[in-house]
Coordinates of C-alpha atoms and ligand atoms in Angstrom, one line a residue:
Chain A
M1 CA -26.2 -77.3 -6.6
I2 CA -26.9 -76.8 -3.0
D3 CA -27.6 -79.9 -1.1
V4 CA -28.9 -80.0 2.5
K5 CA -29.4 -83.3 4.3
S6 CA -30.9 -84.0 7.8
L7 CA -30.1 -80.5 8.9
K8 CA -30.9 -79.8 12.5
K9 CA -30.6 -76.8 14.9
E10 CA -31.4 -77.3 18.6
Y11 CA -31.4 -74.8 21.4
G12 CA -31.4 -76.8 24.5
E13 CA -34.4 -79.1 24.3
R14 CA -36.0 -77.2 21.5
T15 CA -35.5 -78.1 17.8
V16 CA -35.9 -74.9 15.8
L17 CA -34.8 -76.3 12.5
D18 CA -35.3 -79.9 11.2
I19 CA -34.9 -80.3 7.4
D20 CA -34.7 -83.9 5.9
T21 CA -33.6 -82.9 2.4
L22 CA -33.4 -79.7 0.4
E23 CA -31.9 -79.5 -3.0
I24 CA -31.6 -76.2 -4.7
N25 CA -30.6 -75.9 -8.4
D26 CA -28.0 -73.4 -9.6
G27 CA -29.5 -70.1 -10.6
E28 CA -32.7 -70.8 -8.8
I29 CA -34.5 -68.1 -6.8
L30 CA -36.0 -69.8 -3.7
A31 CA -38.3 -68.0 -1.4
V32 CA -38.7 -69.3 2.2
A33 CA -41.9 -68.4 4.0
G34 CA -43.3 -69.4 7.4
A35 CA -44.6 -67.8 10.6
N36 CA -42.5 -65.8 13.1
G37 CA -40.1 -68.2 14.8
S38 CA -40.5 -70.9 12.2
G39 CA -36.8 -71.1 11.5
K40 CA -36.3 -69.0 8.4
T41 CA -33.5 -66.8 9.8
T42 CA -31.9 -69.8 11.4
L43 CA -31.8 -71.7 8.0
L44 CA -30.2 -68.7 6.3
K45 CA -27.6 -68.1 9.1
I46 CA -26.6 -71.7 8.9
L47 CA -26.2 -71.6 5.1
A48 CA -24.3 -68.3 5.5
G49 CA -21.9 -69.9 8.0
Q50 CA -22.9 -67.5 10.7
I51 CA -24.1 -70.2 13.1
R52 CA -23.3 -73.9 13.3
P53 CA -26.0 -76.5 12.9
T54 CA -26.4 -79.1 15.6
G55 CA -26.2 -81.8 12.9
G56 CA -26.5 -82.5 9.2
E57 CA -24.7 -82.3 6.0
L58 CA -24.4 -79.2 3.8
S59 CA -22.9 -78.8 0.4
L60 CA -22.6 -75.2 -0.7
P61 CA -20.8 -73.1 -3.3
G62 CA -17.7 -71.3 -2.0
K63 CA -18.6 -67.7 -2.4
K64 CA -21.8 -66.4 -0.7
L65 CA -23.2 -63.2 0.5
Y66 CA -25.6 -62.8 3.4
M67 CA -27.9 -59.9 4.2
P68 CA -29.1 -60.0 7.8
Q69 CA -32.8 -59.4 8.7
Q70 CA -31.7 -56.2 10.6
S71 CA -30.0 -53.7 8.3
Y72 CA -27.1 -51.9 9.7
A73 CA -26.0 -48.3 8.8
F74 CA -22.2 -47.9 8.9
R75 CA -20.6 -44.6 9.6
G76 CA -20.4 -42.3 6.6
D77 CA -22.4 -41.7 3.4
L78 CA -24.3 -44.2 1.3
I79 CA -21.5 -44.6 -1.2
K80 CA -19.1 -45.5 1.6
N81 CA -21.6 -47.9 3.0
V82 CA -21.9 -49.8 -0.3
T83 CA -18.2 -49.9 -1.2
L84 CA -17.2 -50.9 2.3
G85 CA -14.2 -53.3 2.1
N86 CA -13.4 -51.9 -1.3
A87 CA -16.2 -52.9 -3.6
D88 CA -16.3 -51.0 -7.0
R89 CA -17.4 -47.4 -6.7
E90 CA -18.9 -47.1 -10.1
K91 CA -21.0 -50.2 -9.4
A92 CA -22.1 -48.6 -6.2
V93 CA -23.3 -45.5 -7.9
K94 CA -25.2 -47.6 -10.4
L95 CA -26.8 -49.7 -7.8
L96 CA -27.9 -46.7 -5.7
E97 CA -29.5 -45.4 -8.8
K98 CA -31.2 -48.6 -9.5
L99 CA -32.7 -48.8 -6.0
G100 CA -33.9 -45.3 -6.1
L101 CA -31.3 -43.9 -3.6
S102 CA -29.1 -41.8 -5.9
R103 CA -30.4 -38.4 -4.7
L104 CA -29.4 -39.5 -1.2
A105 CA -25.9 -40.9 -2.2
D106 CA -23.9 -38.3 -0.2
K107 CA -26.2 -38.4 2.8
K108 CA -25.2 -40.2 6.0
A109 CA -26.5 -43.8 6.1
A110 CA -27.6 -43.3 9.7
S111 CA -30.2 -40.7 8.5
L112 CA -32.0 -43.1 6.2
S113 CA -35.6 -44.3 6.7
G114 CA -36.2 -48.0 7.4
G115 CA -37.1 -48.8 3.8
E116 CA -34.2 -46.8 2.4
L117 CA -31.7 -48.4 4.7
Q118 CA -32.9 -51.8 3.7
R119 CA -32.4 -51.0 0.0
L120 CA -29.0 -49.6 0.9
S121 CA -28.2 -52.9 2.6
L122 CA -29.1 -54.7 -0.6
C123 CA -26.9 -52.4 -2.6
R124 CA -24.0 -53.4 -0.3
I125 CA -24.6 -57.1 -1.2
L126 CA -25.2 -56.6 -5.0
A127 CA -22.0 -54.6 -5.4
R128 CA -20.1 -57.8 -5.0
T129 CA -20.0 -61.1 -6.8
A130 CA -21.0 -64.5 -5.4
D131 CA -22.5 -67.9 -6.3
L132 CA -25.1 -67.7 -3.6
L133 CA -27.1 -64.8 -2.2
L134 CA -28.8 -65.3 1.1
L135 CA -31.3 -62.5 1.8
D136 CA -33.3 -62.3 5.0
E137 CA -36.6 -60.6 4.3
P138 CA -35.1 -58.1 1.8
T139 CA -38.4 -56.2 1.4
S140 CA -39.9 -56.3 4.9
A141 CA -39.4 -52.5 5.4
C142 CA -40.2 -51.4 1.8
D143 CA -43.3 -50.0 0.4
A144 CA -44.8 -51.4 -2.8
K145 CA -42.6 -49.3 -5.1
G146 CA -39.5 -50.1 -3.0
A147 CA -40.2 -53.8 -3.0
E148 CA -40.6 -53.7 -6.8
L149 CA -37.1 -52.1 -7.2
V150 CA -35.7 -54.7 -4.9
V151 CA -37.2 -57.6 -6.9
E152 CA -36.0 -56.1 -10.2
A153 CA -32.5 -55.6 -8.8
I154 CA -32.3 -59.2 -7.5
K155 CA -33.6 -60.6 -10.8
E156 CA -31.1 -58.6 -12.8
Y157 CA -28.2 -59.6 -10.6
R158 CA -29.2 -63.3 -11.0
G159 CA -29.5 -62.8 -14.7
E160 CA -26.0 -61.4 -14.9
T161 CA -24.2 -63.7 -12.5
R162 CA -26.3 -66.9 -12.8
C163 CA -26.1 -67.1 -9.0
T164 CA -28.5 -68.9 -6.7
V165 CA -30.7 -66.8 -4.5
I166 CA -32.4 -67.9 -1.2
M167 CA -34.6 -65.2 0.4
T168 CA -37.0 -65.4 3.3
T169 CA -40.2 -63.4 3.2
H170 CA -43.6 -62.7 4.8
S171 CA -44.9 -61.4 1.5
P172 CA -46.8 -63.7 -0.9
A173 CA -46.4 -61.0 -3.6
L174 CA -42.6 -61.2 -3.3
A175 CA -42.7 -65.0 -3.6
M176 CA -45.0 -64.8 -6.6
N177 CA -43.1 -62.0 -8.4
A178 CA -39.5 -63.0 -7.7
A179 CA -39.2 -66.6 -6.9
D180 CA -39.0 -69.7 -9.0
R181 CA -39.8 -71.9 -6.1
L182 CA -41.4 -71.4 -2.6
I183 CA -41.0 -73.5 0.5
I184 CA -43.0 -72.9 3.7
L185 CA -41.5 -73.8 7.1
N186 CA -43.6 -74.9 10.0
N187 CA -41.7 -75.2 13.3
G188 CA -38.5 -75.8 11.5
K189 CA -39.9 -78.4 9.0
I190 CA -40.6 -77.9 5.3
E191 CA -44.4 -78.2 5.0
A192 CA -44.8 -77.1 1.4
D193 CA -42.4 -77.0 -1.6
G194 CA -43.0 -76.1 -5.2
P195 CA -43.5 -73.3 -7.8
P196 CA -45.0 -70.3 -5.9
A197 CA -48.3 -70.4 -7.8
A198 CA -48.8 -74.1 -7.2
V199 CA -47.9 -73.8 -3.5
L200 CA -50.2 -70.8 -3.0
N201 CA -53.2 -72.0 -5.1
E202 CA -53.1 -75.8 -4.5
P203 CA -51.9 -76.4 -1.0
K204 CA -51.4 -80.1 -0.4
T205 CA -51.9 -80.5 3.4
D206 CA -54.5 -79.1 5.8
W207 CA -51.8 -77.1 7.6
A208 CA -50.6 -75.5 4.4
K209 CA -54.2 -74.7 3.4
S210 CA -54.9 -72.9 6.6
F211 CA -51.5 -71.1 6.6
I212 CA -52.0 -69.8 3.1
A213 CA -55.6 -68.8 3.8
G214 CA -54.3 -66.6 6.6
W215 CA -51.3 -65.5 4.6
K216 CA -53.1 -64.1 1.6
I217 CA -55.2 -61.6 3.6
Chain B
M1 CA -17.2 -18.8 47.9
D2 CA -14.2 -18.6 50.0
S3 CA -13.3 -22.1 48.8
F4 CA -13.5 -21.1 45.2
R5 CA -11.2 -18.2 45.7
Q6 CA -8.9 -20.4 47.6
A7 CA -9.0 -23.1 44.9
F8 CA -8.0 -20.7 42.2
G9 CA -5.5 -18.9 44.4
L10 CA -3.9 -22.3 45.0
L11 CA -3.9 -23.2 41.4
F12 CA -2.5 -20.0 40.1
S13 CA 0.1 -19.7 42.8
L14 CA 1.3 -23.0 41.5
D15 CA 1.7 -24.2 45.1
K16 CA 4.5 -26.7 45.1
E17 CA 2.9 -29.3 47.2
L18 CA -0.4 -29.0 45.3
M19 CA 1.3 -29.4 42.0
Q20 CA 3.1 -32.5 43.3
I21 CA -0.2 -34.0 44.5
I22 CA -1.9 -33.3 41.2
G23 CA 1.2 -34.9 39.4
V24 CA 0.9 -38.1 41.5
T25 CA -2.8 -38.2 41.0
L26 CA -2.6 -37.9 37.2
R27 CA 0.3 -40.4 37.0
M28 CA -1.6 -42.9 39.0
S29 CA -4.8 -42.5 37.1
F30 CA -3.0 -42.6 33.8
F31 CA -1.4 -45.9 34.5
S32 CA -4.4 -47.4 36.3
T33 CA -6.6 -46.5 33.4
S34 CA -4.2 -47.6 30.7
I35 CA -3.4 -50.9 32.2
S36 CA -7.0 -51.7 33.1
C37 CA -8.0 -50.9 29.5
L38 CA -5.1 -52.9 28.0
I39 CA -6.2 -55.9 29.9
G40 CA -9.9 -55.3 30.0
L41 CA -10.8 -54.3 26.5
P42 CA -9.4 -57.4 24.7
L43 CA -10.9 -59.7 27.4
G44 CA -14.2 -57.9 27.1
A45 CA -14.1 -58.3 23.3
L46 CA -13.4 -62.0 23.7
I47 CA -16.2 -62.6 26.2
G48 CA -18.6 -60.5 24.1
T49 CA -18.0 -62.3 20.8
K50 CA -17.2 -65.9 21.8
S51 CA -19.6 -68.4 23.3
F52 CA -18.1 -71.0 25.6
K53 CA -18.9 -73.2 28.6
G54 CA -19.2 -71.3 31.9
K55 CA -19.7 -68.0 30.1
S56 CA -22.8 -67.0 32.2
F57 CA -20.9 -67.8 35.4
L58 CA -18.0 -65.8 34.3
K59 CA -20.3 -62.8 33.5
K60 CA -21.9 -63.1 36.9
L61 CA -18.4 -63.1 38.5
I62 CA -17.4 -60.0 36.5
H63 CA -20.6 -58.2 37.5
T64 CA -19.9 -59.0 41.1
L65 CA -16.3 -57.7 40.8
M66 CA -17.6 -54.6 39.1
G67 CA -19.1 -53.7 42.5
L68 CA -16.1 -54.6 44.5
P69 CA -15.7 -52.1 47.3
P70 CA -12.4 -50.2 47.0
V71 CA -11.5 -50.9 50.6
V72 CA -11.8 -54.6 50.0
A73 CA -9.5 -54.4 46.9
G74 CA -7.1 -52.3 48.9
L75 CA -7.1 -54.7 51.8
F76 CA -6.5 -57.7 49.4
V77 CA -3.6 -56.0 47.8
Y78 CA -2.2 -54.8 51.2
V79 CA -2.2 -58.4 52.4
L80 CA -0.4 -59.5 49.3
F81 CA 2.3 -56.9 49.5
T82 CA 2.7 -56.5 53.2
H83 CA 6.1 -57.3 54.6
Y84 CA 5.2 -60.9 55.4
G85 CA 2.9 -61.3 52.4
P86 CA 3.7 -63.4 49.3
F87 CA 5.0 -60.3 47.4
G88 CA 6.4 -58.6 50.5
S89 CA 10.0 -58.9 49.2
L90 CA 9.2 -56.5 46.4
N91 CA 8.9 -53.7 48.9
L92 CA 6.1 -52.0 47.0
L93 CA 3.8 -51.2 49.8
F94 CA 3.2 -47.4 50.2
T95 CA 4.3 -46.6 46.7
V96 CA 2.4 -45.3 43.7
K97 CA 3.1 -48.6 41.9
V98 CA 1.1 -50.6 44.4
M99 CA -1.7 -48.0 44.3
V100 CA -1.9 -48.6 40.6
I101 CA -2.0 -52.4 41.2
A102 CA -4.9 -52.0 43.6
Q103 CA -6.7 -49.8 41.2
V104 CA -6.2 -52.1 38.3
L105 CA -7.7 -54.9 40.3
L106 CA -10.7 -52.6 41.0
I107 CA -11.1 -51.1 37.5
T108 CA -10.3 -54.0 35.1
P109 CA -13.6 -55.9 35.9
I110 CA -15.5 -52.7 35.1
V111 CA -13.7 -52.3 31.8
I112 CA -14.4 -56.0 31.0
G113 CA -18.0 -55.8 32.0
L114 CA -18.7 -52.6 30.1
S115 CA -16.8 -53.6 27.0
S116 CA -18.3 -57.1 26.8
S117 CA -21.8 -55.8 27.0
F118 CA -21.0 -53.1 24.5
I119 CA -19.6 -55.7 22.1
E120 CA -22.5 -58.0 22.6
S121 CA -25.1 -55.3 21.9
T122 CA -23.5 -52.9 19.5
S123 CA -21.0 -55.0 17.6
K124 CA -23.2 -58.0 16.9
P125 CA -25.0 -56.5 14.0
I126 CA -21.7 -55.0 12.7
I127 CA -20.0 -58.4 12.8
E128 CA -23.0 -60.1 11.2
T129 CA -23.2 -57.6 8.4
A130 CA -19.5 -57.4 7.7
R131 CA -19.0 -61.1 7.8
G132 CA -22.1 -61.4 5.5
I133 CA -20.2 -59.5 2.8
G134 CA -17.1 -61.6 3.3
L135 CA -14.8 -59.2 5.2
G136 CA -11.9 -60.6 7.1
N137 CA -11.5 -60.7 10.9
G138 CA -8.9 -57.9 11.0
R139 CA -11.1 -55.6 9.0
I140 CA -14.1 -56.5 11.1
V141 CA -12.3 -55.6 14.3
R142 CA -11.3 -52.3 12.9
L143 CA -14.9 -51.6 11.8
C144 CA -16.2 -52.4 15.3
L145 CA -13.6 -50.1 16.8
S146 CA -14.4 -47.2 14.5
E147 CA -18.2 -47.7 14.7
G148 CA -18.0 -47.9 18.5
R149 CA -15.5 -45.0 19.1
A150 CA -17.9 -43.1 21.3
S151 CA -18.7 -46.0 23.5
L152 CA -15.0 -47.0 23.8
V153 CA -14.1 -43.5 24.8
S154 CA -16.8 -43.5 27.4
I155 CA -15.6 -46.8 28.8
V156 CA -12.1 -45.4 29.1
L157 CA -13.5 -42.2 30.8
N158 CA -15.4 -44.4 33.2
A159 CA -12.2 -46.1 34.1
F160 CA -10.4 -42.8 34.5
G161 CA -13.2 -41.3 36.6
R162 CA -13.3 -44.3 38.9
S163 CA -9.5 -44.1 39.3
I164 CA -9.2 -40.4 40.0
A165 CA -12.1 -40.4 42.4
E166 CA -11.1 -43.5 44.3
V167 CA -10.0 -43.2 47.9
G168 CA -10.5 -46.5 49.8
A169 CA -7.9 -48.6 48.0
V170 CA -5.3 -46.0 47.5
S171 CA -5.3 -44.8 51.1
I172 CA -4.9 -48.4 52.4
V173 CA -2.1 -49.4 50.1
G174 CA -0.6 -46.0 49.5
G175 CA -0.7 -44.7 53.1
N176 CA -1.3 -41.1 52.1
I177 CA 2.4 -40.2 52.5
Q178 CA 3.2 -36.5 51.9
W179 CA 5.4 -35.8 48.9
K180 CA 5.1 -39.5 47.9
T181 CA 1.7 -41.2 47.7
R182 CA -0.7 -38.5 48.6
V183 CA -3.3 -37.9 45.9
M184 CA -6.2 -35.5 45.6
T185 CA -8.7 -37.7 47.3
T186 CA -6.6 -38.7 50.2
A187 CA -5.5 -35.1 50.6
I188 CA -9.1 -34.1 50.8
M189 CA -9.8 -36.7 53.4
L190 CA -6.9 -35.5 55.5
E191 CA -7.8 -31.9 55.3
T192 CA -11.4 -32.7 56.2
N193 CA -10.2 -34.7 59.2
K194 CA -8.1 -31.8 60.3
G195 CA -11.2 -29.6 60.1
K196 CA -9.8 -27.5 57.3
F197 CA -13.0 -27.7 55.3
S198 CA -12.5 -24.8 52.9
F199 CA -9.1 -26.0 51.9
A200 CA -10.5 -29.5 51.4
L201 CA -13.3 -28.0 49.4
A202 CA -10.7 -26.1 47.3
L203 CA -9.0 -29.4 46.6
G204 CA -12.3 -30.9 45.6
I205 CA -13.0 -28.1 43.2
I206 CA -9.6 -28.7 41.6
L207 CA -10.4 -32.4 41.3
L208 CA -13.6 -31.6 39.6
L209 CA -11.8 -29.3 37.3
I210 CA -9.3 -31.9 36.2
A211 CA -12.2 -34.4 35.6
F212 CA -14.0 -31.8 33.6
I213 CA -11.0 -31.0 31.4
V214 CA -10.4 -34.7 30.7
N215 CA -14.1 -35.3 29.8
A216 CA -14.2 -32.2 27.6
G217 CA -11.1 -33.4 25.8
A218 CA -12.6 -36.8 25.3
S219 CA -16.0 -35.5 24.0
F220 CA -14.0 -33.3 21.6
I221 CA -12.4 -36.5 20.2
V222 CA -15.7 -38.2 19.9
R223 CA -17.2 -35.2 18.1
E224 CA -14.3 -35.1 15.7
A225 CA -14.8 -38.8 15.1
K226 CA -18.5 -38.3 14.4
N227 CA -17.8 -35.8 11.7
D228 CA -16.1 -38.2 9.3
Ligands
ATP1 N1 -29.8 -68.0 20.2 C1 -31.0 -68.6 20.4 N2 -31.3 -69.2 21.5 C2 -32.5 -69.8 21.7 N3 -33.4 -69.8 20.8 C3 -33.2 -69.2 19.6 C4 -32.0 -68.5 19.3 N4 -32.0 -68.0 18.1 C5 -33.2 -68.3 17.6 N5 -34.0 -69.0 18.5 C6 -35.3 -69.5 18.3 O1 -35.4 -70.2 17.1 C7 -36.7 -70.0 16.5 C8 -36.5 -69.7 15.1 O2 -36.0 -68.4 15.0 P1 -35.8 -67.6 13.6 O3 -35.1 -66.4 13.9 O4 -35.1 -68.6 12.7 O5 -37.3 -67.4 13.1 P2 -37.8 -66.7 11.8 O6 -38.5 -67.7 11.0 O7 -36.7 -66.0 11.1 O8 -38.8 -65.6 12.4 P3 -39.2 -64.1 11.9 O9 -40.2 -64.3 10.9 O10 -39.7 -63.5 13.2 O11 -37.9 -63.5 11.4 C9 -37.4 -68.9 17.3 O12 -38.4 -69.4 18.1 C10 -36.3 -68.4 18.2 O13 -36.9 -68.1 19.5
MG2 MG1 -36.2 -64.1 10.7

């Protein structure tokens, strides 16, 4: 289980993340939503160990994988990008196929479109094993079909490895289709928490009501 | 036109003094560039990747030093190495060694400045992505180097260009001594002062030629690197 207690991140005077408690069950897919600047990336980076929190307690599984919000194309073709640091080649081929990239497998990663590159970046993650996946807006650059492939791949990976998945998103559809649970951040604080359908259809606070009203359009 | 003919005439006649001047120039630039990069690249990488107290002050200082006028660097080193200076006993003044020292002082901040901003902008996403899939530090450093080959080569070229074209510092600490510390730039100065413009121009053309060959070689390396 992942356990977060009084987690804080401050930049100077400004508190960008302030979470009292957050417990995430093993094998859960958690979606994190919230406006730009609400602290989603900050939360993920702290869990990934990329930045240090100002304070708080974390209990996390040992092996985690983190996919940044900005996808990066390394030198070389798609296969090389996925197997980077010696991941399994056969697995890479299968994943590229699963994410609709196999016809591009021997092309340079730098030549990919935004949505293609994002799916490549997910392949690089899914070619490895971990107890926790941290995905920062994994479908933000994808079209509907691409997003569907991403959701399927994530669910299948979770099914096989029983890992926990935390992903941020601006897409209600992704939260509904992929997540077991949805939290919404407002200025670094958790304002809503529950099964995606419940959070979206029966918002509990006025703030959540107006956020979701704006979100669904 | 006359200068062009003279330049190639000089080059192909393998004029002894000219060859010696080119030799000193290349030797000086090679050592200035290598030492500046050996010091500057790791420091630049450190500053670019770590966050620490006083970092923004340090960056301002480096940016100021990047614009250090060569004559000031020359003067500073001259004072250090003059007979009565703290390093006077080393007897290095008016040697190629002290010219290299002055140039290292001049060029290292440039290498640090360029490489730290390169690391900050270009390497950040690489580090983030590579660390995200659990790669180790050594592996990440190698990735940054290979991904940033083109920028690295251009930093080294920048350092080399600065060194080979520099005249203020080397003339002060080197003294432009014939057969000893005379380099292309100080020779050009001298010939210009003597009024031998076409000869000076010929030397200038040769200097450009050397710079061009070095740059062409480097861009060849970069192109090779891009192909894999
Ligand atoms: N290094 C930093 N220094 C100062 N402020 C920062 C820094 N990094 C992030 N912030 C601030 O923290 C806040 C939260 O940023 P974060 O990236 O977590 O937002 P986000 O929810 O991921 O937004 P988006 O939807 O745009 O991706 C932002 O207002 C941002 O300006
Ligand atoms: Mg973000």
